[in-house]
Structure formats: structure tokens, C-alpha cells
PDB file of C-alpha atoms in Angstrom:
ATOM      1  CA  MET A   1     -16.310 -33.844   2.371  1.00 61.00           C
ATOM      2  CA  ARG A   2     -12.759 -35.622   1.560  1.00 65.00           C
ATOM      3  CA  ASP A   3     -12.203 -33.769  -1.195  1.00 65.00           C
ATOM      4  CA  GLN A   4     -13.113 -30.654   0.296  1.00 70.00           C
ATOM      5  CA  GLY A   5     -10.539 -32.171   3.073  1.00 70.00           C
ATOM      6  CA  ARG A   6      -7.787 -32.706   0.105  1.00 78.00           C
ATOM      7  CA  ARG A   7      -8.864 -28.762  -1.190  1.00 78.00           C
ATOM      8  CA  ARG A   8      -7.748 -27.207   1.841  1.00 83.00           C
ATOM      9  CA  ASP A   9      -4.614 -29.221   2.257  1.00 81.00           C
ATOM     10  CA  TRP A  10      -3.440 -28.226  -1.276  1.00 89.00           C
ATOM     11  CA  THR A  11      -4.140 -24.934  -0.459  1.00 89.00           C
ATOM     12  CA  VAL A  12      -2.321 -25.075   2.730  1.00 91.00           C
ATOM     13  CA  ALA A  13       0.819 -27.084   1.854  1.00 93.00           C
ATOM     14  CA  MET A  14       0.828 -24.677  -1.371  1.00 94.00           C
ATOM     15  CA  VAL A  15       1.373 -21.278   0.744  1.00 95.00           C
ATOM     16  CA  VAL A  16       3.868 -22.545   3.088  1.00 96.00           C
ATOM     17  CA  GLY A  17       5.542 -23.452  -0.229  1.00 96.00           C
ATOM     18  CA  LEU A  18       5.296 -20.109  -1.280  1.00 96.00           C
ATOM     19  CA  THR A  19       5.750 -18.486   1.992  1.00 97.00           C
ATOM     20  CA  LEU A  20       9.127 -20.891   2.487  1.00 97.00           C
ATOM     21  CA  LEU A  21      10.488 -20.270  -1.462  1.00 96.00           C
ATOM     22  CA  ALA A  22       9.842 -16.463  -0.481  1.00 96.00           C
ATOM     23  CA  ALA A  23      11.863 -16.732   2.832  1.00 97.00           C
ATOM     24  CA  ALA A  24      14.529 -18.744   0.849  1.00 96.00           C
ATOM     25  CA  LEU A  25      14.661 -15.783  -1.835  1.00 95.00           C
ATOM     26  CA  ARG A  26      14.621 -12.962   0.861  1.00 96.00           C
ATOM     27  CA  LEU A  27      16.948 -14.782   3.519  1.00 95.00           C
ATOM     28  CA  TYR A  28      20.165 -16.362   1.208  1.00 94.00           C
ATOM     29  CA  ARG A  29      23.462 -14.192   1.678  1.00 92.00           C
ATOM     30  CA  LEU A  30      21.372 -11.285   3.710  1.00 93.00           C
ATOM     31  CA  GLY A  31      24.701 -10.299   5.371  1.00 88.00           C
ATOM     32  CA  ALA A  32      27.396 -10.861   2.473  1.00 85.00           C
ATOM     33  CA  TYR A  33      27.671  -7.333   1.362  1.00 83.00           C
ATOM     34  CA  GLY A  34      27.288  -3.934   3.021  1.00 84.00           C
ATOM     35  CA  LEU A  35      25.512  -0.928   4.018  1.00 87.00           C
ATOM     36  CA  TRP A  36      24.205   0.761   1.965  1.00 87.00           C
ATOM     37  CA  ARG A  37      24.092   4.993   2.370  1.00 88.00           C
ATOM     38  CA  ASP A  38      19.657   4.700   3.074  1.00 90.00           C
ATOM     39  CA  GLU A  39      20.452   1.755   5.087  1.00 92.00           C
ATOM     40  CA  ALA A  40      23.349   3.255   7.581  1.00 92.00           C
ATOM     41  CA  GLU A  41      21.013   6.689   7.853  1.00 93.00           C
ATOM     42  CA  ALA A  42      17.938   4.407   8.845  1.00 93.00           C
ATOM     43  CA  VAL A  43      20.396   2.456  11.935  1.00 94.00           C
ATOM     44  CA  PHE A  44      21.712   5.263  12.836  1.00 94.00           C
ATOM     45  CA  THR A  45      18.050   7.175  13.088  1.00 95.00           C
ATOM     46  CA  ALA A  46      17.566   4.451  14.872  1.00 95.00           C
ATOM     47  CA  ARG A  47      19.800   4.029  17.454  1.00 95.00           C
ATOM     48  CA  ALA A  48      18.939   7.692  18.869  1.00 94.00           C
ATOM     49  CA  ALA A  49      17.435   7.699  22.273  1.00 94.00           C
ATOM     50  CA  PHE A  50      13.587   6.204  22.571  1.00 94.00           C
ATOM     51  CA  PRO A  51      11.354   8.312  20.965  1.00 92.00           C
ATOM     52  CA  GLY A  52      12.712  12.130  21.798  1.00 93.00           C
ATOM     53  CA  GLY A  53      16.323  11.548  19.971  1.00 95.00           C
ATOM     54  CA  ILE A  54      14.400   9.234  16.604  1.00 95.00           C
ATOM     55  CA  ILE A  55      11.830  12.261  16.193  1.00 94.00           C
ATOM     56  CA  GLN A  56      14.361  14.967  16.608  1.00 93.00           C
ATOM     57  CA  VAL A  57      16.624  13.722  14.066  1.00 93.00           C
ATOM     58  CA  LEU A  58      13.500  13.231  11.652  1.00 93.00           C
ATOM     59  CA  THR A  59      12.240  16.175  11.739  1.00 90.00           C
ATOM     60  CA  GLN A  60      15.875  16.757   9.464  1.00 87.00           C
ATOM     61  CA  ASP A  61      14.705  13.974   7.347  1.00 87.00           C
ATOM     62  CA  VAL A  62      11.337  12.499   4.919  1.00 86.00           C
ATOM     63  CA  HIS A  63      10.312  10.103   6.648  1.00 91.00           C
ATOM     64  CA  ALA A  64       8.035   9.212   9.272  1.00 95.00           C
ATOM     65  CA  PRO A  65       9.044   7.085  12.110  1.00 96.00           C
ATOM     66  CA  LEU A  66       7.040   4.032  13.213  1.00 97.00           C
ATOM     67  CA  TYR A  67       9.785   2.137  11.405  1.00 97.00           C
ATOM     68  CA  PHE A  68      12.624   3.710  13.152  1.00 97.00           C
ATOM     69  CA  PHE A  69      10.328   2.902  15.935  1.00 97.00           C
ATOM     70  CA  LEU A  70      10.506  -0.802  15.538  1.00 97.00           C
ATOM     71  CA  LEU A  71      13.635  -1.111  14.668  1.00 97.00           C
ATOM     72  CA  HIS A  72      15.058   0.392  17.925  1.00 96.00           C
ATOM     73  CA  PHE A  73      14.180  -2.086  20.116  1.00 97.00           C
ATOM     74  CA  TRP A  74      14.928  -4.836  16.662  1.00 96.00           C
ATOM     75  CA  LEU A  75      18.375  -3.165  17.047  1.00 95.00           C
ATOM     76  CA  LYS A  76      18.594  -4.642  20.592  1.00 94.00           C
ATOM     77  CA  ILE A  77      17.516  -7.898  19.754  1.00 94.00           C
ATOM     78  CA  ALA A  78      19.011  -9.171  16.154  1.00 93.00           C
ATOM     79  CA  GLY A  79      22.192  -7.065  16.787  1.00 89.00           C
ATOM     80  CA  GLN A  80      23.694  -4.857  14.449  1.00 88.00           C
ATOM     81  CA  GLY A  81      25.652  -6.387  11.947  1.00 90.00           C
ATOM     82  CA  GLU A  82      24.291  -6.888   8.102  1.00 93.00           C
ATOM     83  CA  PHE A  83      21.883  -9.929   8.235  1.00 95.00           C
ATOM     84  CA  GLY A  84      20.781  -8.904  11.537  1.00 94.00           C
ATOM     85  CA  VAL A  85      19.330  -5.316  10.808  1.00 95.00           C
ATOM     86  CA  ARG A  86      17.965  -6.425   7.342  1.00 96.00           C
ATOM     87  CA  LEU A  87      16.524  -9.454   9.132  1.00 96.00           C
ATOM     88  CA  PHE A  88      13.831  -7.510   9.861  1.00 97.00           C
ATOM     89  CA  SER A  89      12.528  -6.128   6.580  1.00 96.00           C
ATOM     90  CA  ALA A  90      13.170 -10.190   5.323  1.00 97.00           C
ATOM     91  CA  LEU A  91      10.795 -10.970   7.784  1.00 97.00           C
ATOM     92  CA  CYS A  92       7.809  -7.445   7.054  1.00 97.00           C
ATOM     93  CA  GLY A  93       8.646  -9.542   3.761  1.00 97.00           C
ATOM     94  CA  ILE A  94       7.939 -13.147   3.898  1.00 97.00           C
ATOM     95  CA  ALA A  95       4.911 -12.247   5.924  1.00 97.00           C
ATOM     96  CA  THR A  96       3.401 -10.618   3.791  1.00 97.00           C
ATOM     97  CA  VAL A  97       3.025 -13.595   1.507  1.00 97.00           C
ATOM     98  CA  PRO A  98       0.356 -15.963   3.127  1.00 97.00           C
ATOM     99  CA  LEU A  99      -1.498 -12.381   3.802  1.00 97.00           C
ATOM    100  CA  LEU A 100      -1.584 -11.407   0.043  1.00 96.00           C
ATOM    101  CA  TYR A 101      -3.272 -15.142  -0.471  1.00 96.00           C
ATOM    102  CA  VAL A 102      -5.499 -14.513   2.495  1.00 95.00           C
ATOM    103  CA  ALA A 103      -6.507 -10.859   1.548  1.00 93.00           C
ATOM    104  CA  GLY A 104      -6.788 -11.993  -2.257  1.00 91.00           C
ATOM    105  CA  ARG A 105      -9.183 -14.977  -0.973  1.00 92.00           C
ATOM    106  CA  GLU A 106     -11.485 -12.476   1.209  1.00 90.00           C
ATOM    107  CA  LEU A 107     -11.931 -10.244  -1.468  1.00 88.00           C
ATOM    108  CA  TYR A 108     -11.670 -12.808  -5.018  1.00 87.00           C
ATOM    109  CA  GLY A 109     -12.012 -16.019  -3.997  1.00 87.00           C
ATOM    110  CA  ARG A 110      -8.791 -19.024  -3.291  1.00 90.00           C
ATOM    111  CA  ARG A 111      -7.394 -18.934  -7.050  1.00 89.00           C
ATOM    112  CA  VAL A 112      -7.105 -14.915  -6.979  1.00 88.00           C
ATOM    113  CA  GLY A 113      -5.474 -15.293  -3.368  1.00 91.00           C
ATOM    114  CA  MET A 114      -3.046 -18.474  -3.913  1.00 93.00           C
ATOM    115  CA  LEU A 115      -2.014 -15.984  -7.730  1.00 91.00           C
ATOM    116  CA  ALA A 116      -1.347 -12.655  -5.305  1.00 92.00           C
ATOM    117  CA  ALA A 117       0.706 -14.581  -2.701  1.00 95.00           C
ATOM    118  CA  ALA A 118       2.971 -16.397  -5.753  1.00 94.00           C
ATOM    119  CA  ILE A 119       3.245 -13.589  -7.350  1.00 92.00           C
ATOM    120  CA  GLY A 120       5.056 -11.660  -4.490  1.00 93.00           C
ATOM    121  CA  ALA A 121       6.802 -14.591  -3.600  1.00 95.00           C
ATOM    122  CA  ILE A 122       8.736 -13.350  -6.412  1.00 92.00           C
ATOM    123  CA  LEU A 123       7.979 -10.778  -7.500  1.00 88.00           C
ATOM    124  CA  PRO A 124      12.316  -8.261  -7.839  1.00 87.00           C
ATOM    125  CA  LEU A 125      10.742  -5.647  -6.088  1.00 84.00           C
ATOM    126  CA  HIS A 126       9.104  -7.351  -3.357  1.00 91.00           C
ATOM    127  CA  VAL A 127      12.867  -9.426  -3.185  1.00 93.00           C
ATOM    128  CA  MET A 128      15.196  -6.472  -3.040  1.00 91.00           C
ATOM    129  CA  THR A 129      12.681  -4.085  -0.306  1.00 92.00           C
ATOM    130  CA  SER A 130      12.766  -6.957   1.791  1.00 95.00           C
ATOM    131  CA  ARG A 131      16.686  -8.031   1.834  1.00 95.00           C
ATOM    132  CA  THR A 132      17.227  -4.034   2.623  1.00 94.00           C
ATOM    133  CA  THR A 133      17.280  -1.675   5.983  1.00 94.00           C
ATOM    134  CA  ARG A 134      14.440   0.111   5.062  1.00 94.00           C
ATOM    135  CA  MET A 135      10.511   0.501   5.669  1.00 94.00           C
ATOM    136  CA  TYR A 136       9.402  -0.396   2.042  1.00 94.00           C
ATOM    137  CA  SER A 137       8.766  -4.205   2.990  1.00 95.00           C
ATOM    138  CA  LEU A 138       6.566  -2.767   6.635  1.00 97.00           C
ATOM    139  CA  LEU A 139       4.395  -0.164   4.274  1.00 96.00           C
ATOM    140  CA  PRO A 140       2.812  -3.257   1.767  1.00 94.00           C
ATOM    141  CA  LEU A 141       2.639  -5.390   4.915  1.00 97.00           C
ATOM    142  CA  LEU A 142       0.434  -2.627   7.333  1.00 97.00           C
ATOM    143  CA  GLY A 143      -1.033  -1.352   3.544  1.00 95.00           C
ATOM    144  CA  LEU A 144      -2.326  -4.626   2.688  1.00 95.00           C
ATOM    145  CA  LEU A 145      -3.708  -5.404   7.019  1.00 96.00           C
ATOM    146  CA  ALA A 146      -5.799  -2.096   6.398  1.00 96.00           C
ATOM    147  CA  LEU A 147      -6.805  -3.568   3.364  1.00 94.00           C
ATOM    148  CA  PHE A 148      -8.258  -6.877   4.428  1.00 95.00           C
ATOM    149  CA  TRP A 149      -9.959  -5.544   8.221  1.00 96.00           C
ATOM    150  CA  LEU A 150     -11.621  -2.633   6.611  1.00 94.00           C
ATOM    151  CA  HIS A 151     -13.789  -5.029   3.529  1.00 92.00           C
ATOM    152  CA  ARG A 152     -14.214  -7.064   6.924  1.00 93.00           C
ATOM    153  CA  ALA A 153     -15.610  -3.732   8.139  1.00 92.00           C
ATOM    154  CA  LEU A 154     -18.279  -3.427   5.054  1.00 88.00           C
ATOM    155  CA  GLN A 155     -19.077  -7.308   5.076  1.00 88.00           C
ATOM    156  CA  THR A 156     -20.105  -7.180   8.733  1.00 89.00           C
ATOM    157  CA  GLY A 157     -20.679  -3.920   9.978  1.00 85.00           C
ATOM    158  CA  ARG A 158     -17.730  -5.453  13.901  1.00 91.00           C
ATOM    159  CA  TRP A 159     -16.559  -3.230  15.262  1.00 92.00           C
ATOM    160  CA  ALA A 160     -13.981  -5.104  16.011  1.00 95.00           C
ATOM    161  CA  TYR A 161     -13.012  -5.011  12.052  1.00 96.00           C
ATOM    162  CA  TRP A 162     -13.386  -0.880  12.135  1.00 95.00           C
ATOM    163  CA  LEU A 163     -11.045  -1.251  15.157  1.00 96.00           C
ATOM    164  CA  LEU A 164      -8.245  -3.742  13.668  1.00 97.00           C
ATOM    165  CA  TYR A 165      -8.832  -1.478  10.370  1.00 97.00           C
ATOM    166  CA  ALA A 166      -8.345   2.145  12.739  1.00 97.00           C
ATOM    167  CA  ALA A 167      -4.998   0.710  14.672  1.00 97.00           C
ATOM    168  CA  ALA A 168      -3.876  -0.835  10.672  1.00 98.00           C
ATOM    169  CA  ALA A 169      -4.166   2.362   8.836  1.00 97.00           C
ATOM    170  CA  LEU A 170      -2.823   4.563  11.359  1.00 97.00           C
ATOM    171  CA  ALA A 171       0.274   2.461  11.683  1.00 98.00           C
ATOM    172  CA  THR A 172       0.442   3.003   7.888  1.00 97.00           C
ATOM    173  CA  ALA A 173       0.522   5.979   7.348  1.00 96.00           C
ATOM    174  CA  TYR A 174       3.214   6.662  10.570  1.00 97.00           C
ATOM    175  CA  THR A 175       5.197   3.804   8.419  1.00 97.00           C
ATOM    176  CA  HIS A 176       5.408   6.357   5.074  1.00 93.00           C
ATOM    177  CA  TYR A 177       3.891   8.951   3.928  1.00 90.00           C
ATOM    178  CA  TRP A 178       2.894   7.212   0.862  1.00 88.00           C
ATOM    179  CA  GLY A 179       0.982   5.272   3.411  1.00 92.00           C
ATOM    180  CA  VAL A 180      -1.282   8.623   4.162  1.00 92.00           C
ATOM    181  CA  LEU A 181      -2.319   8.687   0.189  1.00 89.00           C
ATOM    182  CA  TRP A 182      -3.216   4.672   0.379  1.00 91.00           C
ATOM    183  CA  VAL A 183      -5.395   5.615   3.687  1.00 94.00           C
ATOM    184  CA  ALA A 184      -7.222   8.764   2.221  1.00 92.00           C
ATOM    185  CA  ALA A 185      -7.178   5.838  -1.049  1.00 90.00           C
ATOM    186  CA  LEU A 186      -9.111   3.310   0.884  1.00 92.00           C
ATOM    187  CA  SER A 187     -11.692   5.950   2.671  1.00 91.00           C
ATOM    188  CA  VAL A 188     -12.469   7.551  -1.148  1.00 88.00           C
ATOM    189  CA  ALA A 189     -13.907   3.790  -2.324  1.00 87.00           C
ATOM    190  CA  VAL A 190     -15.606   3.820   1.554  1.00 88.00           C
ATOM    191  CA  LEU A 191     -16.930   7.351   0.435  1.00 87.00           C
ATOM    192  CA  PHE A 192     -18.232   5.827  -2.740  1.00 84.00           C
ATOM    193  CA  GLN A 193     -19.494   2.567  -1.446  1.00 82.00           C
ATOM    194  CA  LEU A 194     -21.661   4.183   1.441  1.00 83.00           C
ATOM    195  CA  LEU A 195     -22.930   6.624  -0.584  1.00 82.00           C
ATOM    196  CA  TRP A 196     -24.294   3.608  -3.919  1.00 77.00           C
ATOM    197  CA  GLU A 197     -26.094   0.931  -1.574  1.00 74.00           C
ATOM    198  CA  ARG A 198     -26.912   4.032   0.560  1.00 76.00           C
ATOM    199  CA  ARG A 199     -25.961   2.474   3.433  1.00 72.00           C
ATOM    200  CA  SER A 200     -27.735   3.212   7.276  1.00 73.00           C
ATOM    201  CA  LEU A 201     -26.717   4.900   9.521  1.00 72.00           C
ATOM    202  CA  ALA A 202     -25.484   2.367  11.935  1.00 71.00           C
ATOM    203  CA  ARG A 203     -23.769   1.647   8.372  1.00 74.00           C
ATOM    204  CA  TRP A 204     -22.023   5.023   8.270  1.00 87.00           C
ATOM    205  CA  ARG A 205     -21.018   5.187  12.499  1.00 90.00           C
ATOM    206  CA  GLY A 206     -18.222   2.313  12.196  1.00 90.00           C
ATOM    207  CA  TRP A 207     -16.121   4.279   9.323  1.00 91.00           C
ATOM    208  CA  VAL A 208     -17.008   7.791  10.009  1.00 93.00           C
ATOM    209  CA  LEU A 209     -15.573   7.142  13.720  1.00 94.00           C
ATOM    210  CA  ALA A 210     -12.411   5.140  12.655  1.00 95.00           C
ATOM    211  CA  SER A 211     -11.478   8.074   9.922  1.00 95.00           C
ATOM    212  CA  VAL A 212     -11.874  10.598  12.686  1.00 96.00           C
ATOM    213  CA  ALA A 213      -9.427   7.243  15.100  1.00 96.00           C
ATOM    214  CA  VAL A 214      -7.600   7.643  12.368  1.00 97.00           C
ATOM    215  CA  VAL A 215      -6.952  11.353  12.218  1.00 96.00           C
ATOM    216  CA  LEU A 216      -6.708  12.312  15.526  1.00 97.00           C
ATOM    217  CA  GLY A 217      -4.344   9.506  15.729  1.00 97.00           C
ATOM    218  CA  PHE A 218      -1.758  11.402  13.011  1.00 96.00           C
ATOM    219  CA  LEU A 219      -2.768  14.841  14.133  1.00 96.00           C
ATOM    220  CA  PRO A 220       0.434  15.213  16.803  1.00 95.00           C
ATOM    221  CA  TRP A 221       2.545  13.667  14.077  1.00 95.00           C
ATOM    222  CA  LEU A 222       1.847  17.600  11.587  1.00 93.00           C
ATOM    223  CA  PRO A 223       3.679  19.752  12.878  1.00 93.00           C
ATOM    224  CA  ILE A 224       6.821  17.576  12.462  1.00 92.00           C
ATOM    225  CA  LEU A 225       5.955  16.677   9.082  1.00 90.00           C
ATOM    226  CA  TRP A 226       5.273  20.838   8.351  1.00 88.00           C
ATOM    227  CA  ARG A 227       8.993  20.840   9.322  1.00 88.00           C
ATOM    228  CA  GLN A 228      10.547  18.543   6.920  1.00 85.00           C
ATOM    229  CA  MET A 229       8.902  19.828   4.125  1.00 80.00           C
ATOM    230  CA  ARG A 230       9.838  23.520   5.434  1.00 79.00           C
ATOM    231  CA  ILE A 231      13.331  21.659   4.776  1.00 74.00           C
ATOM    232  CA  GLN A 232      13.045  19.603   1.638  1.00 64.00           C
ATOM    233  CA  ASP A 233      11.678  22.529  -0.328  1.00 55.00           C
ATOM    234  CA  ALA A 234      14.182  24.697   1.007  1.00 44.00           C
ATOM    235  CA  VAL A 235      17.333  21.679  -0.333  1.00 45.00           C
ATOM    236  CA  MET A 236      15.342  20.239  -3.848  1.00 47.00           C
ATOM    237  CA  GLY A 237      13.629  23.965  -4.607  1.00 49.00           C
ATOM    238  CA  PRO A 238      15.929  25.072  -7.570  1.00 49.00           C
ATOM    239  CA  TRP A 239      16.860  21.874  -8.860  1.00 48.00           C
ATOM    240  CA  LEU A 240      12.700  21.265 -10.188  1.00 48.00           C
ATOM    241  CA  PRO A 241      11.182  24.310 -11.243  1.00 50.00           C
ATOM    242  CA  GLN A 242      13.649  24.117 -13.886  1.00 55.00           C
ATOM    243  CA  GLN A 243      10.545  21.536 -15.850  1.00 57.00           C
ATOM    244  CA  SER A 244       7.052  23.965 -16.196  1.00 61.00           C
ATOM    245  CA  ARG A 245       4.492  21.729 -13.976  1.00 59.00           C
ATOM    246  CA  VAL A 246       3.257  19.800 -17.466  1.00 62.00           C
ATOM    247  CA  ALA A 247       7.064  18.146 -17.881  1.00 65.00           C
ATOM    248  CA  ASN A 248       7.272  17.008 -13.551  1.00 61.00           C
ATOM    249  CA  LEU A 249       4.193  15.938 -13.739  1.00 60.00           C
ATOM    250  CA  LEU A 250       4.707  13.082 -16.780  1.00 62.00           C
ATOM    251  CA  ARG A 251       7.645  12.550 -14.587  1.00 64.00           C
ATOM    252  CA  LEU A 252       7.091  12.224 -11.468  1.00 60.00           C
ATOM    253  CA  PHE A 253       3.975  10.207 -12.314  1.00 61.00           C
ATOM    254  CA  ASN A 254       6.565   7.828 -14.536  1.00 62.00           C
ATOM    255  CA  GLU A 255       8.096   7.507 -11.783  1.00 60.00           C
ATOM    256  CA  LEU A 256       6.177   6.999  -9.028  1.00 57.00           C
ATOM    257  CA  THR A 257       3.919   4.166 -11.353  1.00 57.00           C
ATOM    258  CA  ALA A 258       8.205   2.890 -11.053  1.00 54.00           C
ATOM    259  CA  LEU A 259       7.054   2.089 -15.404  1.00 54.00           C
ATOM    260  CA  ASN A 260       9.092   2.830 -18.615  1.00 54.00           C
ATOM    261  CA  TRP A 261       6.266   4.456 -20.394  1.00 54.00           C
ATOM    262  CA  PRO A 262       6.572   4.334 -23.928  1.00 55.00           C
ATOM    263  CA  ARG A 263       7.255   7.465 -25.270  1.00 56.00           C
ATOM    264  CA  GLY A 264       7.803   8.679 -21.676  1.00 56.00           C
ATOM    265  CA  TRP A 265       3.602   9.597 -22.549  1.00 57.00           C
ATOM    266  CA  PRO A 266       2.012   7.878 -18.991  1.00 55.00           C
ATOM    267  CA  PHE A 267      -0.285   9.107 -19.020  1.00 57.00           C
ATOM    268  CA  LEU A 268      -1.998   8.497 -22.337  1.00 61.00           C
ATOM    269  CA  TRP A 269      -1.028   4.735 -22.102  1.00 58.00           C
ATOM    270  CA  MET A 270      -3.584   5.272 -19.129  1.00 60.00           C
ATOM    271  CA  LEU A 271      -5.956   5.717 -21.555  1.00 62.00           C
ATOM    272  CA  LEU A 272      -5.818   3.094 -24.127  1.00 60.00           C
ATOM    273  CA  LEU A 273      -5.090   0.368 -21.080  1.00 59.00           C
ATOM    274  CA  ALA A 274      -8.800   2.191 -19.379  1.00 58.00           C
ATOM    275  CA  LEU A 275      -9.988   2.242 -22.739  1.00 59.00           C
ATOM    276  CA  GLY A 276      -9.023  -1.982 -22.980  1.00 56.00           C
ATOM    277  CA  VAL A 277     -10.981  -2.285 -19.570  1.00 54.00           C
ATOM    278  CA  PHE A 278     -14.024  -0.583 -20.146  1.00 54.00           C
ATOM    279  CA  THR A 279     -14.188  -3.048 -23.454  1.00 56.00           C
ATOM    280  CA  PHE A 280     -13.522  -5.784 -21.619  1.00 53.00           C
ATOM    281  CA  ARG A 281     -16.868  -4.768 -19.463  1.00 52.00           C
ATOM    282  CA  PHE A 282     -18.073  -4.611 -21.852  1.00 53.00           C
ATOM    283  CA  TYR A 283     -18.295  -7.527 -23.467  1.00 53.00           C
ATOM    284  CA  TRP A 284     -18.775  -9.117 -19.923  1.00 51.00           C
ATOM    285  CA  GLN A 285     -21.976  -7.320 -19.442  1.00 52.00           C
ATOM    286  CA  ARG A 286     -23.261  -7.937 -22.600  1.00 53.00           C
ATOM    287  CA  ARG A 287     -23.922 -11.405 -20.900  1.00 53.00           C
ATOM    288  CA  GLY A 288     -25.680 -10.471 -18.210  1.00 51.00           C
ATOM    289  CA  LEU A 289     -22.432 -11.747 -15.729  1.00 48.00           C
ATOM    290  CA  VAL A 290     -22.250  -7.272 -14.308  1.00 47.00           C
ATOM    291  CA  ARG A 291     -24.560  -4.696 -13.673  1.00 48.00           C
ATOM    292  CA  ALA A 292     -23.747  -1.498 -16.112  1.00 45.00           C
ATOM    293  CA  ILE A 293     -24.267   2.061 -14.870  1.00 43.00           C
ATOM    294  CA  PRO A 294     -27.377   3.657 -16.329  1.00 44.00           C
ATOM    295  CA  VAL A 295     -26.640   6.719 -16.799  1.00 38.00           C
ATOM    296  CA  LEU A 296     -23.389   6.133 -17.832  1.00 39.00           C
ATOM    297  CA  GLU A 297     -24.293   3.374 -20.003  1.00 41.00           C
ATOM    298  CA  ILE A 298     -21.574   1.733 -18.209  1.00 42.00           C
ATOM    299  CA  SER A 299     -20.308  -1.615 -16.864  1.00 44.00           C
ATOM    300  CA  TYR A 300     -18.780  -1.599 -13.944  1.00 47.00           C
ATOM    301  CA  PRO A 301     -18.950  -4.306 -10.608  1.00 52.00           C
ATOM    302  CA  LEU A 302     -20.202  -2.558  -7.907  1.00 59.00           C
ATOM    303  CA  ALA A 303     -17.789  -5.134  -5.299  1.00 72.00           C
ATOM    304  CA  ALA A 304     -16.451  -3.674  -2.203  1.00 74.00           C
ATOM    305  CA  ALA A 305     -13.586  -5.757  -3.075  1.00 76.00           C
ATOM    306  CA  HIS A 306     -13.818  -3.976  -6.701  1.00 72.00           C
ATOM    307  CA  ASP A 307     -13.622  -0.320  -5.449  1.00 74.00           C
ATOM    308  CA  LEU A 308     -10.998  -1.026  -2.685  1.00 78.00           C
ATOM    309  CA  THR A 309      -8.606  -2.737  -5.206  1.00 77.00           C
ATOM    310  CA  VAL A 310      -8.986  -0.451  -7.892  1.00 71.00           C
ATOM    311  CA  ALA A 311      -9.112   3.239  -5.378  1.00 76.00           C
ATOM    312  CA  ALA A 312      -6.101   1.102  -3.491  1.00 74.00           C
ATOM    313  CA  LEU A 313      -4.145   0.749  -6.702  1.00 72.00           C
ATOM    314  CA  PHE A 314      -4.578   3.926  -8.547  1.00 69.00           C
ATOM    315  CA  LEU A 315      -5.967   6.603  -6.128  1.00 72.00           C
ATOM    316  CA  PRO A 316      -2.137   6.986  -4.651  1.00 74.00           C
ATOM    317  CA  VAL A 317      -0.226   7.612  -7.985  1.00 64.00           C
ATOM    318  CA  LEU A 318      -2.398   9.934  -8.913  1.00 66.00           C
ATOM    319  CA  LEU A 319      -2.667  11.932  -6.139  1.00 68.00           C
ATOM    320  CA  ASP A 320       0.843  12.333  -4.933  1.00 63.00           C
ATOM    321  CA  THR A 321       1.722  13.128  -8.700  1.00 59.00           C
ATOM    322  CA  PHE A 322      -0.574  16.116  -8.723  1.00 61.00           C
ATOM    323  CA  VAL A 323       0.149  17.416  -5.273  1.00 60.00           C
ATOM    324  CA  LEU A 324       4.190  16.915  -6.275  1.00 57.00           C
ATOM    325  CA  ALA A 325       3.830  18.567  -9.743  1.00 53.00           C
ATOM    326  CA  SER A 326       1.854  21.720  -7.666  1.00 57.00           C
ATOM    327  CA  ALA A 327       4.416  21.912  -5.300  1.00 55.00           C
ATOM    328  CA  HIS A 328       6.621  22.788  -7.494  1.00 51.00           C
TER     329      HIS A 328
END
């Protein structure tokens, strides 16, 4: 009992320490440099009348509205100085760190949760986006909440968790269009999980109703999204068709994964990485620690946590790559 109390105290201290480290990295000299172009555009959009004025501005842009709605009210509280307008993004980035621990512990255990929080606290890309007046720190915060509540809903079947998931998923989709792909990826993972485990109709009902709620909630924005796409096609159209579709596919995959793949061949290296993962899984299968798929004779841990993580990490990138490449 005493050991458990000490472990709990140590865990709380570590999470608090990592959160304070994240705060220091994101708040230090936050207002010491001027707003750059995209930040100024975000402030301009958020200062428009709520909600109609903001929506009108966004019809000429490429972004979803939720961040600008929130920033509109945030500016009334924090002011329009550099520190104030960036503080909202910084707070979203800081809040993500303890949430990484909670989600990691929920899916994989305390050690994974602590590692996830530690990486999130110091990850340079996340620190940078948290110091910028854009939606790129709000997006992972809401996406992680959607993942967390979805896993809880799958494990317990409670309606409260399905409602929380639907709310987080809809907010993620309304924050950035990448969030739409994130929610789609999570839905694919859930569909696979429910089919594989042959869940009862009662367990399907929660996911179906939550998904319908997300779709219906996003429907009002679709006409504006369609208009945004037409405007961007007119602006960007002459640039990309100079390359073949295969070249566009490789370039987009490189950009969306934010990696400089050797020799510009991302799919080759992803294939080698996948082969390495399967080799690792075969090793653990021989030790009798995971279940194998008999037909394919490959090892795969068929658990909701693994499925959701894999789908959330890889499917949005693949979906967006193929959609954009086919569009150009």
C-alpha cells in the first residue's frame, strides 16, 4: 500500500514537472517577436463579427472555423498584443502534455503514458506550433481527446463516453480538415474492431449513433467547404499539374509525414519499416505473447488500443496523400 502511494506521488510529480517544462518552453519570450503573415491573418479573421463575419472571411480561405471562433472570444480576454494572441495556442499545447500521459496510460500503461508526455513536452515541432497563433496546437489536443474517449467507449460501452467522443470528434473536424481524416481513421479502426470481435448489436449502436451525430454536425459546413475547394483549385491549379500524379503522390507523402525520406522514395522506406515491424511481431509470436491471424499467418495484437493508434498515425496521411494526388 505504501509502495503504491509512493508510486502515485512520483507519477504526479513527474507529470507536473513535465507540464511545467512544457509551459516554460512555450511561454518563454512568447511576445518578443512580431506576428508573421499567417498569424496576422488569423487575428484578422478572428476579429470579424461572430459568427457570420468569420464565416464570410473563411469562404475565401482553406480553414475550418472553430479555432477562429474561439480566438474571437479569446482576444476579448487577452488583448491583441503578441503575447496575448499566442497565449491561447500555448495553453492548448501545455494542456496536451498531461493529456498525453492520461491517454498513454489508458491505452498502454503508466510507463508509455510517461514517455508520451515527456516526448510531447520537448518535441520541437509541437513547441513551435504552440508558440504560433494558429490552430495547430488545438488540433492534436482535440484529436487526442477524441481518441481517449473513443477507447473508453469501446471498453465500457457507456453512452456518456460515446457522447464525449462525438463532441470531441466533431470539434476536431471543425478545427482543421486534417481532423476529418483523423476521425475517419478512427472510424475505420472501430469498424475493424467491432467486426473482428463480433460485437453484439447493442455495442454497435453507440458507435453508429455517435458517427451519425458527427456527420450530421458537420453537414452545415459542407457548402462552405465546397466553395473553399473551388476557390483553391482556381488559385493552385496551374502549379501542381506540371508534375505527374506519381510525382505528386511522393511529394505529398513527404510533406504530410514531415520527413525527408532518403532519395525521395517514402513508400520504399515505409515498406522496409513495415517489414521490420512484422519481423519484430514474428519474434514475439514465437514467444507466445501475441495472437496470430491464421489465414495470413502473421502476428498482430488485435486490441482496440493498438488498432486505434495504428489507424490514427497512418491512415490520415495515406488518405490525404491519395486524395490530393488524385485531385491534381
